[in-house]
Amino acid sequence: MNVLDYVILVSALLGITIYGMWKTMGSRRLGTYLRGAPNTSAMNIGLSVLATQASAITFLSMPGQGYQNGLGFVQNYFGLPLALIIVAVVFLPIYRRFNVYTAYEYLGSRFDAKTRLLGAILFLIQRGLAAGITIYAPAIIISSVLGWRLDVTIVLSGILAIVYTVSGGSAAVNLTQKHQFTLITIGMFAALFILIEKLSAHLGLMDALTVAGGFQKMKAVDFSFDPNRRYTLWSGLFGGLFLSLSYFGADQSQVQRYISGSSLRESRLGLMFNAICKIPMQFLILILGVLLFVFYQFERPPIFFNEVSWNSASHGTASAKLQKLDQDFDRIYRQKQEYIKTWIEAKKTGNFTGEASAQKAAQQAQSESEALRDQAKLILHETDPLTKENDSDYIFITFILKYLPHGLIGLLVAAIFSAALGSKAAELNALATTSTIDIYRHFVPVKSHEGMNEITREAKEVWVTKSFTVFWGLLAISFALFANLISDMIEAVNILGSLFYGVTLCLFLVAFFLKWVGGNAVFCAAIVAQGLIFILFFNLKISYLWYNLIGCFACALFSVVFQSFFDWRSATHE
Amino acid sequence: MDQLEKTGLTWPKSWRGVYFFVLVTFVAWVILLSVLSLSFNIE
């Protein structure tokens, strides 16, 4: 990065933050601070919901997912449009009718205080941990490739998010997310266009997709019923439906974004905007990764994309072994390139035999090249156990720094940080709101402020929320500072969510649809089901998406069983 | 009652229409991605 990049990076980040603070600062009314400006439009809600879900991890890890595993990950989002329709039809009208600040407030009205607390605590644990990953994930990658200090990067980006979230609350989060997402969109499209343009020096887009298909990167939909496969149409539809339903319906970081609409109409349209945009957006990010894979068939890729770790190990005891591996990798890369050229040429001339044999040779070379990469990862890990073996998070940033022009590098790094700040701020805002409304108010109820006028009481609660925002922000920074390397960051967040989401969602579904089930039954059921999920997670090897479904069904089943038992017991006691 | 509220859009005017449009778009994406998989993916 040069001076121009740094100027763009700093001015983009500070500009958006200061603008957001300036436009929203000074709000002492609780409603505006927790729900946002009363005139928030559908488009603003839509972008805010999109920006909350799409963190920096999405833009760093997902092109790497596309590069390594192809388009299959897009199936994870197949349940999302259906889930958003259910949220718009069932959840949203209830939240608005009860005029809640948090989703868990509704559980208190429908069941009892302990179930409300359980929902809030499950959210605080899961989102509190994820908030650390949200801040750590981009910081470790960016600091590593740019040679920045990791602790300084984590602290600075964390503090920036804390400052504007504290200053303007939900309104500041909404407003900044709109501009942050615009920056991200411009950056990602610019990267995609430059990649296609650079690729055109070697082959056209259709040939590039053919090459990608030859290496099994174009399998976007897998109809297999094998539960051990991580991404299939069915795990995406059913597991993804429950994951999305839990995330959008019962996770305060999302609920807070869409209940901020000026009317039910605005909130619904914002959700439907997401239902339409999410799959194409994820597809575009994944196809960027797939095209990067093809691009690196014509430009020599590093054997290991985390070049900082590679360079440090190359000067150590394993230097000779790594050098030999690198030479072999280079030889195979050149052979593979020739095979691919022959393959495309044969395809153009209609030479089917030549095409098939060249393609087979290229696939064989790819397998050999992957085997060499695996050996290199093993050596790197043996040399330094802290080295993360999965280098897919470094693929896109390596491309940005090596092949994009100056100025655009700064813009893309700003886009990645913007994504981190946007989702981080939404998380902090939701954590602080839940802490105030569901935990603080449980111990210091509104009626305990008797004699205090409403404006003073609200100002006090705004101050409490601000303090909770600082607390959660500092906790996330501390967690990020001491977090160890996690094999795949985007998956780590999704796995963590999947373990808790099923049970949390069940609390709401039972509340909406099983009217005869009471607080005691659903509370006990949730505790037992959450325990069951942990046992299954440590003993089964199934796609993590299924835990959303299992957790939800187990909790619902136990609720019915416990309620029947309580009914039977009270009937016999009478 | 909520479903009877107007969308305020030129089209679709009803919420059912909006949900139907979202579902059709989703199915179109799944079909498109399946076609992409079948056209380019070589086992």
Coordinates of C-alpha atoms in Angstrom, one line a residue:
Chain A
M1 CA 0.0 0.0 0.0
N2 CA 1.3 3.5 -0.8
V3 CA 0.4 7.0 0.4
L4 CA -2.6 7.2 -1.9
D5 CA -4.0 3.9 -0.5
Y6 CA -3.6 5.1 3.0
V7 CA -5.3 8.5 2.3
I8 CA -8.3 6.7 0.7
L9 CA -8.4 4.1 3.5
V10 CA -8.3 6.7 6.4
S11 CA -10.5 9.3 4.8
A12 CA -13.2 6.7 3.8
L13 CA -13.3 5.1 7.3
L14 CA -13.2 8.4 9.2
G15 CA -15.4 10.2 6.8
I16 CA -18.3 7.7 7.1
T17 CA -17.8 7.5 10.9
I18 CA -17.7 11.2 11.5
Y19 CA -20.7 11.8 9.1
G20 CA -22.7 9.1 11.0
M21 CA -21.8 10.6 14.4
W22 CA -22.5 14.2 13.3
K23 CA -26.0 13.3 11.8
T24 CA -27.1 11.3 14.8
M25 CA -25.4 12.6 18.0
G26 CA -27.1 13.9 21.0
S27 CA -30.1 11.6 21.1
R28 CA -31.4 11.3 24.7
R29 CA -34.7 9.6 23.8
L30 CA -34.6 5.8 24.3
G31 CA -36.8 5.0 21.3
T32 CA -34.5 6.8 18.8
Y33 CA -31.3 5.6 20.5
L34 CA -32.4 1.9 20.5
R35 CA -34.6 1.7 17.3
G36 CA -33.2 4.4 15.1
A37 CA -34.7 7.4 13.5
P38 CA -38.5 7.2 13.2
N39 CA -38.3 8.0 9.5
T40 CA -36.0 5.1 8.5
S41 CA -36.8 4.1 4.9
A42 CA -37.2 0.6 3.5
M43 CA -33.9 0.9 1.5
N44 CA -32.0 2.0 4.6
I45 CA -33.4 -1.0 6.5
G46 CA -32.6 -3.3 3.6
L47 CA -29.0 -2.2 3.4
S48 CA -28.6 -2.2 7.1
V49 CA -29.9 -5.9 7.3
L50 CA -27.6 -6.8 4.5
A51 CA -24.5 -5.0 6.0
T52 CA -25.1 -6.6 9.4
Q53 CA -25.0 -10.1 8.0
A54 CA -22.2 -9.4 5.5
S55 CA -19.2 -8.8 7.8
A56 CA -15.6 -8.5 6.7
I57 CA -15.3 -12.3 7.0
T58 CA -17.8 -12.6 4.1
F59 CA -15.6 -10.5 1.8
L60 CA -12.3 -12.0 2.8
S61 CA -13.2 -15.7 3.4
M62 CA -15.9 -16.3 0.8
P63 CA -13.8 -15.7 -2.4
G64 CA -11.4 -18.1 -0.8
Q65 CA -14.3 -20.6 -0.3
G66 CA -15.0 -20.2 -4.0
Y67 CA -11.4 -20.7 -4.9
Q68 CA -11.0 -23.9 -2.9
N69 CA -14.4 -25.5 -3.0
G70 CA -16.3 -23.8 -5.9
L71 CA -19.8 -22.4 -5.8
G72 CA -21.4 -25.0 -3.5
F73 CA -21.4 -22.7 -0.5
V74 CA -24.2 -20.6 -2.1
Q75 CA -26.6 -23.4 -1.2
N76 CA -26.3 -22.3 2.5
Y77 CA -28.4 -19.3 1.6
F78 CA -31.2 -21.2 -0.1
G79 CA -33.3 -21.2 3.0
L80 CA -32.9 -17.4 3.5
P81 CA -35.7 -16.1 1.1
L82 CA -38.2 -18.5 2.6
A83 CA -37.1 -17.6 6.1
L84 CA -37.5 -13.9 5.4
I85 CA -41.0 -14.3 4.1
I86 CA -41.9 -16.2 7.4
V87 CA -40.3 -13.4 9.4
A88 CA -42.2 -10.7 7.4
V89 CA -45.5 -12.5 7.8
V90 CA -45.3 -13.9 11.4
F91 CA -42.5 -12.4 13.5
L92 CA -42.4 -8.7 12.3
P93 CA -46.1 -7.9 12.9
I94 CA -45.9 -9.4 16.4
Y95 CA -42.8 -7.4 17.3
R96 CA -44.4 -4.2 16.0
R97 CA -47.7 -4.9 17.7
F98 CA -46.0 -5.5 21.1
N99 CA -43.8 -2.4 20.4
V100 CA -40.7 -4.2 21.7
Y101 CA -37.1 -3.0 21.8
T102 CA -35.8 -6.6 21.8
A103 CA -37.2 -9.9 20.5
Y104 CA -36.8 -11.4 24.0
E105 CA -39.2 -8.8 25.5
Y106 CA -41.9 -10.6 23.6
L107 CA -40.9 -13.9 25.3
G108 CA -41.5 -12.2 28.7
S109 CA -45.0 -11.1 27.6
R110 CA -45.9 -14.5 26.2
F111 CA -44.2 -16.8 28.8
D112 CA -42.5 -15.4 31.8
A113 CA -39.4 -13.5 33.0
K114 CA -37.1 -16.6 33.2
T115 CA -37.8 -17.6 29.6
R116 CA -37.2 -14.0 28.5
L117 CA -33.9 -14.1 30.5
L118 CA -33.0 -17.5 28.9
G119 CA -33.5 -16.1 25.4
A120 CA -31.5 -13.0 26.2
I121 CA -28.7 -14.9 27.8
L122 CA -28.4 -17.4 24.9
F123 CA -28.2 -14.4 22.6
L124 CA -25.6 -12.6 24.7
I125 CA -23.4 -15.7 25.0
Q126 CA -23.5 -16.5 21.3
R127 CA -23.3 -13.0 19.9
G128 CA -20.8 -11.9 22.5
L129 CA -18.4 -14.6 21.4
A130 CA -19.1 -14.0 17.7
A131 CA -18.4 -10.3 18.2
G132 CA -14.8 -11.2 19.1
I133 CA -14.5 -13.2 15.9
T134 CA -16.0 -10.4 13.8
I135 CA -13.3 -8.0 14.9
Y136 CA -10.4 -10.5 15.1
A137 CA -11.0 -12.2 11.7
P138 CA -10.3 -9.2 9.3
A139 CA -7.6 -7.8 11.7
I140 CA -5.4 -11.0 11.7
I141 CA -5.5 -11.1 7.9
I142 CA -5.1 -7.5 7.1
S143 CA -2.4 -6.9 9.7
S144 CA -0.5 -9.9 8.6
V145 CA -0.3 -9.1 4.9
L146 CA 0.2 -5.4 5.4
G147 CA 2.8 -5.8 8.2
W148 CA 0.7 -3.9 10.7
R149 CA 0.6 -4.8 14.4
L150 CA -2.3 -7.1 15.1
D151 CA -3.1 -5.7 18.6
V152 CA -3.1 -2.1 17.2
T153 CA -5.4 -3.1 14.3
I154 CA -7.8 -4.9 16.6
V155 CA -7.9 -2.0 19.2
L156 CA -8.2 0.8 16.6
S157 CA -11.0 -0.8 14.6
G158 CA -12.8 -1.9 17.7
I159 CA -12.6 1.6 19.2
L160 CA -13.8 3.2 16.0
A161 CA -16.9 1.0 16.1
I162 CA -17.5 1.6 19.8
V163 CA -17.2 5.4 19.4
Y164 CA -19.9 5.9 16.8
T165 CA -22.2 3.2 18.2
V166 CA -22.1 4.9 21.6
S167 CA -22.5 8.3 20.0
G168 CA -25.6 7.8 17.9
G169 CA -26.9 4.3 18.8
S170 CA -29.1 2.5 16.3
A171 CA -29.6 5.6 14.1
A172 CA -25.8 5.9 13.7
V173 CA -25.5 2.2 12.9
N174 CA -28.2 2.4 10.3
L175 CA -26.8 5.6 8.6
T176 CA -23.2 4.4 8.5
Q177 CA -24.1 1.0 7.3
K178 CA -25.8 2.5 4.2
H179 CA -22.6 4.4 3.2
Q180 CA -20.3 1.5 4.2
F181 CA -22.3 -0.9 2.1
T182 CA -22.1 1.4 -0.9
L183 CA -18.3 1.5 -0.5
I184 CA -18.2 -2.3 -0.3
T185 CA -20.3 -2.8 -3.4
I186 CA -18.2 -0.4 -5.4
G187 CA -15.0 -2.1 -4.2
M188 CA -16.2 -5.7 -4.9
F189 CA -17.5 -4.8 -8.4
A190 CA -14.2 -3.0 -9.2
A191 CA -12.2 -6.1 -8.1
L192 CA -14.5 -8.4 -10.2
F193 CA -14.2 -6.3 -13.3
I194 CA -10.4 -6.0 -13.0
L195 CA -10.2 -9.8 -12.5
I196 CA -12.2 -10.5 -15.6
E197 CA -10.2 -8.0 -17.6
K198 CA -6.9 -9.6 -16.5
L199 CA -8.3 -13.0 -17.2
S200 CA -9.2 -11.9 -20.8
A201 CA -5.5 -11.8 -21.6
H202 CA -5.5 -15.6 -21.3
L203 CA -9.0 -16.8 -22.1
G204 CA -12.6 -15.6 -22.4
L205 CA -15.2 -15.8 -19.7
M206 CA -16.9 -18.9 -21.1
D207 CA -13.6 -20.7 -21.4
A208 CA -12.7 -19.6 -17.9
L209 CA -16.0 -21.1 -16.6
T210 CA -15.2 -24.3 -18.6
V211 CA -11.8 -24.6 -16.9
A212 CA -13.4 -24.0 -13.5
G213 CA -16.0 -26.7 -14.3
G214 CA -13.2 -29.1 -15.2
F215 CA -11.8 -28.7 -11.7
Q216 CA -15.3 -29.2 -10.1
K217 CA -15.6 -25.5 -9.1
M218 CA -18.9 -24.9 -10.8
K219 CA -21.1 -27.3 -8.9
A220 CA -23.5 -24.8 -7.4
V221 CA -26.3 -27.2 -6.6
D222 CA -25.8 -30.7 -5.2
F223 CA -29.0 -32.8 -5.1
S224 CA -27.3 -35.6 -3.0
F225 CA -29.1 -36.8 0.1
D226 CA -25.8 -37.8 1.9
P227 CA -26.0 -36.0 5.3
N228 CA -22.2 -36.1 5.6
R229 CA -21.8 -33.7 2.6
R230 CA -21.4 -30.2 4.0
Y231 CA -23.3 -28.3 1.3
T232 CA -26.3 -29.8 -0.5
L233 CA -29.6 -28.4 -1.8
W234 CA -31.4 -30.1 1.2
S235 CA -29.0 -29.0 4.0
G236 CA -29.2 -25.5 2.5
L237 CA -33.0 -25.5 2.1
F238 CA -33.9 -27.1 5.5
G239 CA -30.9 -26.4 7.7
G240 CA -30.4 -23.0 6.0
L241 CA -34.1 -22.2 6.5
F242 CA -33.8 -22.8 10.3
L243 CA -30.5 -21.0 10.5
S244 CA -31.9 -17.9 8.7
L245 CA -35.2 -18.1 10.6
S246 CA -33.3 -18.1 13.9
Y247 CA -30.9 -15.4 12.7
F248 CA -33.5 -13.0 11.3
G249 CA -36.3 -13.9 13.6
A250 CA -34.7 -14.3 17.0
D251 CA -31.2 -12.7 16.9
Q252 CA -31.5 -9.2 18.2
S253 CA -28.6 -7.9 16.0
Q254 CA -31.0 -8.4 13.0
V255 CA -34.4 -7.8 14.8
Q256 CA -33.1 -4.3 15.9
R257 CA -32.3 -3.5 12.3
Y258 CA -35.7 -4.1 10.8
I259 CA -38.0 -3.0 13.7
S260 CA -36.5 0.4 13.2
G261 CA -38.7 1.0 10.1
S262 CA -41.1 4.0 10.2
S263 CA -43.9 1.6 9.5
L264 CA -44.6 -2.1 9.0
R265 CA -44.4 -1.5 5.3
E266 CA -40.9 -0.1 5.4
S267 CA -39.6 -3.0 7.6
R268 CA -41.2 -5.6 5.3
L269 CA -39.9 -4.1 2.1
G270 CA -36.4 -3.9 3.7
L271 CA -36.6 -7.7 4.5
M272 CA -37.9 -8.5 1.0
F273 CA -35.0 -6.5 -0.5
N274 CA -32.7 -8.9 1.3
A275 CA -34.7 -12.0 0.3
I276 CA -34.1 -11.0 -3.4
C277 CA -30.5 -9.7 -3.2
K278 CA -28.8 -12.2 -0.9
I279 CA -28.4 -15.2 -3.2
P280 CA -27.1 -13.2 -6.2
M281 CA -24.7 -11.3 -3.9
Q282 CA -23.2 -14.4 -2.4
F283 CA -23.1 -16.0 -5.9
L284 CA -21.1 -13.0 -7.2
I285 CA -18.6 -13.2 -4.3
L286 CA -18.2 -16.9 -4.8
I287 CA -17.8 -16.6 -8.6
L288 CA -15.1 -14.0 -7.9
G289 CA -13.3 -16.8 -6.0
V290 CA -13.8 -19.3 -8.8
L291 CA -12.5 -16.9 -11.4
L292 CA -9.5 -16.2 -9.1
F293 CA -8.8 -19.9 -9.2
V294 CA -8.8 -19.8 -13.0
F295 CA -6.7 -16.6 -13.0
Y296 CA -4.1 -18.4 -10.9
Q297 CA -3.8 -21.1 -13.5
F298 CA -2.2 -18.5 -15.7
E299 CA -0.4 -16.5 -13.0
R300 CA 1.9 -18.4 -10.7
P301 CA 0.1 -18.6 -7.3
P302 CA 2.1 -18.9 -4.1
I303 CA 2.3 -22.4 -2.8
F304 CA 0.8 -21.1 0.5
F305 CA -1.2 -17.9 0.3
N306 CA -0.2 -16.7 3.8
E307 CA 3.1 -15.4 2.5
V308 CA 4.2 -14.0 5.8
S309 CA 4.1 -17.4 7.4
W310 CA 5.7 -18.9 4.4
N311 CA 8.6 -16.4 4.3
S312 CA 9.2 -16.8 8.0
A313 CA 9.3 -20.6 7.8
S314 CA 11.5 -20.4 4.7
H315 CA 14.3 -18.9 6.7
G316 CA 14.1 -21.5 9.4
T317 CA 15.1 -25.1 9.8
A318 CA 12.6 -26.4 7.2
S319 CA 14.1 -24.1 4.5
A320 CA 15.5 -26.9 2.3
K321 CA 12.3 -28.9 2.4
L322 CA 10.1 -25.9 1.6
Q323 CA 12.4 -24.8 -1.2
K324 CA 12.2 -28.3 -2.8
L325 CA 8.4 -28.3 -2.5
D326 CA 8.2 -24.8 -4.1
Q327 CA 10.3 -25.9 -7.0
D328 CA 8.1 -29.0 -7.6
F329 CA 5.0 -26.8 -7.3
D330 CA 6.4 -24.5 -9.9
R331 CA 7.2 -27.4 -12.3
I332 CA 3.7 -28.8 -11.9
Y333 CA 2.1 -25.4 -12.3
R334 CA 3.9 -24.9 -15.7
Q335 CA 2.9 -28.4 -16.8
K336 CA -0.7 -27.8 -15.8
Q337 CA -0.8 -24.5 -17.6
E338 CA 0.2 -26.2 -20.8
Y339 CA -2.4 -28.9 -20.3
I340 CA -5.1 -26.3 -19.9
K341 CA -4.0 -24.4 -23.0
T342 CA -4.1 -27.7 -25.0
W343 CA -7.5 -28.5 -23.5
I344 CA -9.0 -25.1 -24.5
E345 CA -7.4 -25.3 -28.0
A346 CA -8.8 -28.9 -28.5
K347 CA -12.2 -27.7 -27.3
K348 CA -12.2 -24.9 -29.9
T349 CA -11.2 -27.2 -32.8
G350 CA -13.7 -29.8 -31.8
N351 CA -11.0 -32.4 -31.0
F352 CA -12.9 -34.3 -28.3
T353 CA -10.3 -36.9 -27.6
G354 CA -7.5 -34.3 -27.2
E355 CA -9.8 -32.2 -25.0
A356 CA -10.6 -35.2 -22.7
S357 CA -7.0 -36.3 -22.4
A358 CA -5.7 -32.7 -21.8
Q359 CA -8.4 -32.1 -19.2
K360 CA -7.6 -35.4 -17.4
A361 CA -3.9 -34.5 -17.4
A362 CA -4.7 -31.0 -16.0
Q363 CA -6.9 -32.6 -13.3
Q364 CA -4.1 -35.0 -12.4
A365 CA -1.6 -32.0 -12.2
Q366 CA -4.1 -30.2 -10.0
S367 CA -4.2 -33.2 -7.6
E368 CA -0.4 -33.3 -7.5
S369 CA -0.3 -29.5 -6.9
E370 CA -2.8 -29.8 -4.0
A371 CA -0.8 -32.7 -2.5
L372 CA 2.3 -30.4 -2.5
R373 CA 0.3 -27.7 -0.9
D374 CA -0.9 -30.1 1.8
Q375 CA 2.8 -31.1 2.4
A376 CA 3.8 -27.5 2.7
K377 CA 1.0 -26.7 5.1
L378 CA 2.0 -29.7 7.3
I379 CA 5.7 -28.5 7.4
L380 CA 4.6 -24.9 8.1
H381 CA 2.4 -26.2 11.0
E382 CA 5.2 -28.3 12.4
T383 CA 7.6 -25.4 12.2
D384 CA 5.2 -23.0 13.9
P385 CA 2.1 -24.7 15.5
L386 CA 0.3 -21.3 15.4
T387 CA 0.3 -21.2 11.6
K388 CA -3.2 -21.7 10.3
E389 CA -3.2 -24.6 7.8
N390 CA -6.2 -23.2 5.9
D391 CA -4.9 -20.3 3.8
S392 CA -8.1 -19.6 1.9
D393 CA -8.8 -16.4 3.9
Y394 CA -5.6 -14.9 2.3
I395 CA -6.4 -15.7 -1.3
F396 CA -8.5 -12.6 -2.1
I397 CA -6.4 -10.1 -0.2
T398 CA -3.2 -11.5 -1.9
F399 CA -4.9 -10.8 -5.3
I400 CA -5.9 -7.3 -4.1
L401 CA -2.4 -6.3 -3.0
K402 CA -0.6 -7.9 -5.9
Y403 CA -2.8 -7.2 -8.9
L404 CA -5.0 -4.2 -8.3
P405 CA -3.8 -0.6 -9.0
H406 CA -3.0 1.8 -6.1
G407 CA -6.0 3.7 -5.0
L408 CA -8.2 0.8 -5.5
I409 CA -6.1 -1.2 -3.0
G410 CA -6.9 1.5 -0.4
L411 CA -10.6 1.4 -1.4
L412 CA -10.9 -2.4 -1.1
V413 CA -9.1 -2.4 2.3
A414 CA -11.5 0.4 3.4
A415 CA -14.4 -1.7 2.1
I416 CA -13.2 -4.7 4.1
F417 CA -12.8 -2.6 7.3
S418 CA -16.2 -0.9 6.6
A419 CA -17.8 -4.4 6.5
A420 CA -16.1 -5.2 9.8
L421 CA -17.3 -1.9 11.4
G422 CA -20.8 -2.2 10.1
S423 CA -21.5 -5.7 11.5
K424 CA -19.5 -5.0 14.6
A425 CA -21.5 -1.8 15.4
A426 CA -24.8 -3.7 14.8
E427 CA -23.7 -6.4 17.2
L428 CA -22.6 -4.0 19.9
N429 CA -25.9 -2.1 19.5
A430 CA -27.9 -5.3 19.9
L431 CA -25.8 -6.6 22.8
A432 CA -26.1 -3.3 24.7
T433 CA -29.9 -3.0 23.9
T434 CA -30.5 -6.6 25.2
S435 CA -28.4 -6.0 28.3
T436 CA -30.4 -2.8 29.1
I437 CA -33.9 -3.9 28.2
D438 CA -33.8 -7.6 29.2
I439 CA -31.2 -7.8 31.9
Y440 CA -30.8 -4.3 33.5
R441 CA -34.6 -3.6 33.5
H442 CA -35.1 -7.1 35.1
F443 CA -33.2 -5.9 38.1
V444 CA -34.0 -2.2 37.9
P445 CA -37.6 -2.2 36.6
V446 CA -39.1 1.0 35.0
K447 CA -41.5 1.3 38.0
S448 CA -38.5 1.6 40.4
H449 CA -37.9 5.1 38.9
E450 CA -41.1 6.5 40.4
G451 CA -40.9 10.2 40.9
M452 CA -38.5 10.6 38.0
N453 CA -39.9 12.2 34.8
E454 CA -39.9 10.2 31.6
I455 CA -37.3 12.2 29.8
T456 CA -34.8 11.9 32.8
R457 CA -35.5 8.2 33.1
E458 CA -35.0 7.6 29.3
A459 CA -31.8 9.7 29.5
K460 CA -30.6 7.5 32.3
E461 CA -31.4 4.3 30.3
V462 CA -29.6 5.7 27.2
W463 CA -26.6 6.3 29.5
V464 CA -26.8 2.7 30.7
T465 CA -27.1 1.4 27.1
K466 CA -24.0 3.5 26.2
S467 CA -22.1 1.9 29.1
F468 CA -23.1 -1.6 28.0
T469 CA -22.0 -0.7 24.4
V470 CA -18.5 0.2 25.8
F471 CA -18.5 -2.9 28.0
W472 CA -19.3 -5.3 25.1
G473 CA -17.0 -3.5 22.8
L474 CA -14.1 -3.8 25.2
L475 CA -15.0 -7.4 25.9
A476 CA -14.9 -8.2 22.1
I477 CA -11.6 -6.4 21.7
S478 CA -10.1 -8.4 24.6
F479 CA -11.5 -11.7 23.2
A480 CA -10.1 -10.8 19.8
L481 CA -6.7 -9.9 21.3
F482 CA -6.5 -13.3 23.0
A483 CA -8.3 -15.4 20.4
N484 CA -6.2 -18.2 18.8
L485 CA -6.3 -19.1 15.2
I486 CA -9.5 -20.6 14.0
S487 CA -9.4 -22.9 11.0
D488 CA -12.1 -21.2 8.9
M489 CA -13.5 -17.9 10.3
I490 CA -16.8 -17.7 8.4
E491 CA -17.6 -21.3 9.3
A492 CA -16.6 -20.7 13.0
V493 CA -19.2 -17.9 13.2
N494 CA -21.8 -20.1 11.4
I495 CA -21.1 -23.2 13.6
L496 CA -21.3 -21.1 16.8
G497 CA -24.6 -19.7 15.6
S498 CA -26.0 -23.1 14.6
L499 CA -25.4 -24.5 18.1
F500 CA -27.6 -21.9 19.8
Y501 CA -30.0 -20.8 17.1
G502 CA -32.2 -23.9 16.9
V503 CA -33.2 -23.6 20.6
T504 CA -33.6 -19.8 20.5
L505 CA -35.8 -20.1 17.4
C506 CA -37.9 -22.8 19.2
L507 CA -38.7 -20.4 22.0
F508 CA -40.3 -18.1 19.5
L509 CA -42.0 -20.8 17.4
V510 CA -43.6 -22.3 20.5
A511 CA -44.7 -18.8 21.6
F512 CA -46.3 -18.2 18.2
F513 CA -47.8 -21.5 17.3
L514 CA -48.2 -23.7 20.5
K515 CA -50.4 -21.5 22.5
W516 CA -51.2 -24.1 25.2
V517 CA -47.5 -24.6 26.1
G518 CA -46.4 -22.4 29.1
G519 CA -43.2 -20.9 30.3
N520 CA -42.1 -23.7 32.6
A521 CA -42.4 -26.4 29.9
V522 CA -40.6 -24.4 27.2
F523 CA -37.9 -23.2 29.7
C524 CA -37.0 -26.8 30.8
A525 CA -37.2 -28.0 27.2
A526 CA -34.8 -25.3 26.0
I527 CA -32.2 -26.3 28.7
V528 CA -32.5 -30.0 27.9
A529 CA -32.4 -29.4 24.1
Q530 CA -29.3 -27.1 24.4
G531 CA -27.5 -29.8 26.3
L532 CA -28.5 -32.4 23.7
I533 CA -27.1 -30.2 20.9
F534 CA -23.7 -29.9 22.7
I535 CA -23.6 -33.7 23.1
L536 CA -24.4 -34.3 19.5
F537 CA -22.0 -31.7 18.3
F538 CA -19.1 -33.4 20.0
N539 CA -20.1 -36.9 18.9
L540 CA -21.5 -36.6 15.4
K541 CA -19.9 -35.6 12.1
I542 CA -22.9 -34.1 10.3
S543 CA -23.2 -30.7 8.6
Y544 CA -23.5 -28.0 11.3
L545 CA -26.6 -26.6 9.5
W546 CA -28.5 -29.6 10.7
Y547 CA -28.1 -28.5 14.4
N548 CA -30.4 -25.6 13.8
L549 CA -33.1 -28.0 12.7
I550 CA -32.4 -30.6 15.4
G551 CA -32.2 -28.0 18.2
C552 CA -35.5 -26.5 17.2
F553 CA -37.4 -29.8 16.8
A554 CA -35.9 -31.3 20.0
C555 CA -36.9 -28.2 22.0
A556 CA -40.4 -28.2 20.5
L557 CA -40.9 -31.9 21.2
F558 CA -39.6 -31.6 24.8
S559 CA -41.9 -28.5 25.3
V560 CA -44.9 -30.6 24.3
V561 CA -43.8 -33.6 26.4
F562 CA -43.1 -31.4 29.5
Q563 CA -46.3 -29.4 29.1
S564 CA -48.3 -32.7 28.9
F565 CA -46.4 -33.9 32.0
F566 CA -47.1 -30.7 33.9
D567 CA -50.8 -30.7 32.9
W568 CA -51.1 -34.4 33.9
R569 CA -49.4 -33.7 37.3
S570 CA -51.6 -30.7 38.1
A571 CA -54.7 -32.7 37.0
T572 CA -53.7 -35.6 39.4
H573 CA -52.9 -33.2 42.2
E574 CA -56.4 -31.7 41.8
Chain B
M1 CA -55.2 -7.8 8.8
D2 CA -51.5 -7.1 8.2
Q3 CA -51.6 -8.8 4.9
L4 CA -54.4 -6.5 3.7
E5 CA -52.2 -3.4 4.1
K6 CA -51.1 -2.0 0.7
T7 CA -47.5 -2.3 -0.4
G8 CA -47.5 1.2 -1.8
L9 CA -45.6 -0.2 -4.9
T10 CA -46.7 0.2 -8.5
W11 CA -46.4 -3.6 -8.7
P12 CA -47.0 -5.9 -6.8
K13 CA -49.8 -4.1 -5.0
S14 CA -50.5 -6.8 -2.4
W15 CA -48.2 -8.4 0.1
R16 CA -49.1 -11.8 -1.3
G17 CA -47.9 -10.6 -4.6
V18 CA -44.6 -9.5 -3.1
Y19 CA -44.0 -12.9 -1.4
F20 CA -45.0 -14.7 -4.6
F21 CA -42.5 -12.5 -6.6
V22 CA -39.7 -13.3 -4.0
L23 CA -40.5 -17.1 -4.3
V24 CA -40.5 -17.0 -8.1
T25 CA -37.1 -15.1 -8.0
F26 CA -35.7 -17.7 -5.6
V27 CA -36.9 -20.7 -7.8
A28 CA -35.4 -18.9 -10.8
W29 CA -32.1 -18.6 -9.1
V30 CA -32.1 -22.3 -8.1
I31 CA -32.9 -23.3 -11.7
L32 CA -30.2 -21.0 -13.1
L33 CA -27.6 -22.3 -10.7
S34 CA -28.6 -25.9 -11.4
V35 CA -28.3 -25.2 -15.2
L36 CA -24.9 -23.6 -14.5
S37 CA -23.8 -26.7 -12.6
L38 CA -25.0 -29.0 -15.4
S39 CA -23.5 -26.9 -18.2
F40 CA -20.0 -26.4 -16.8
N41 CA -19.3 -28.9 -14.0
I42 CA -17.3 -31.9 -15.4
E43 CA -17.0 -34.8 -13.0

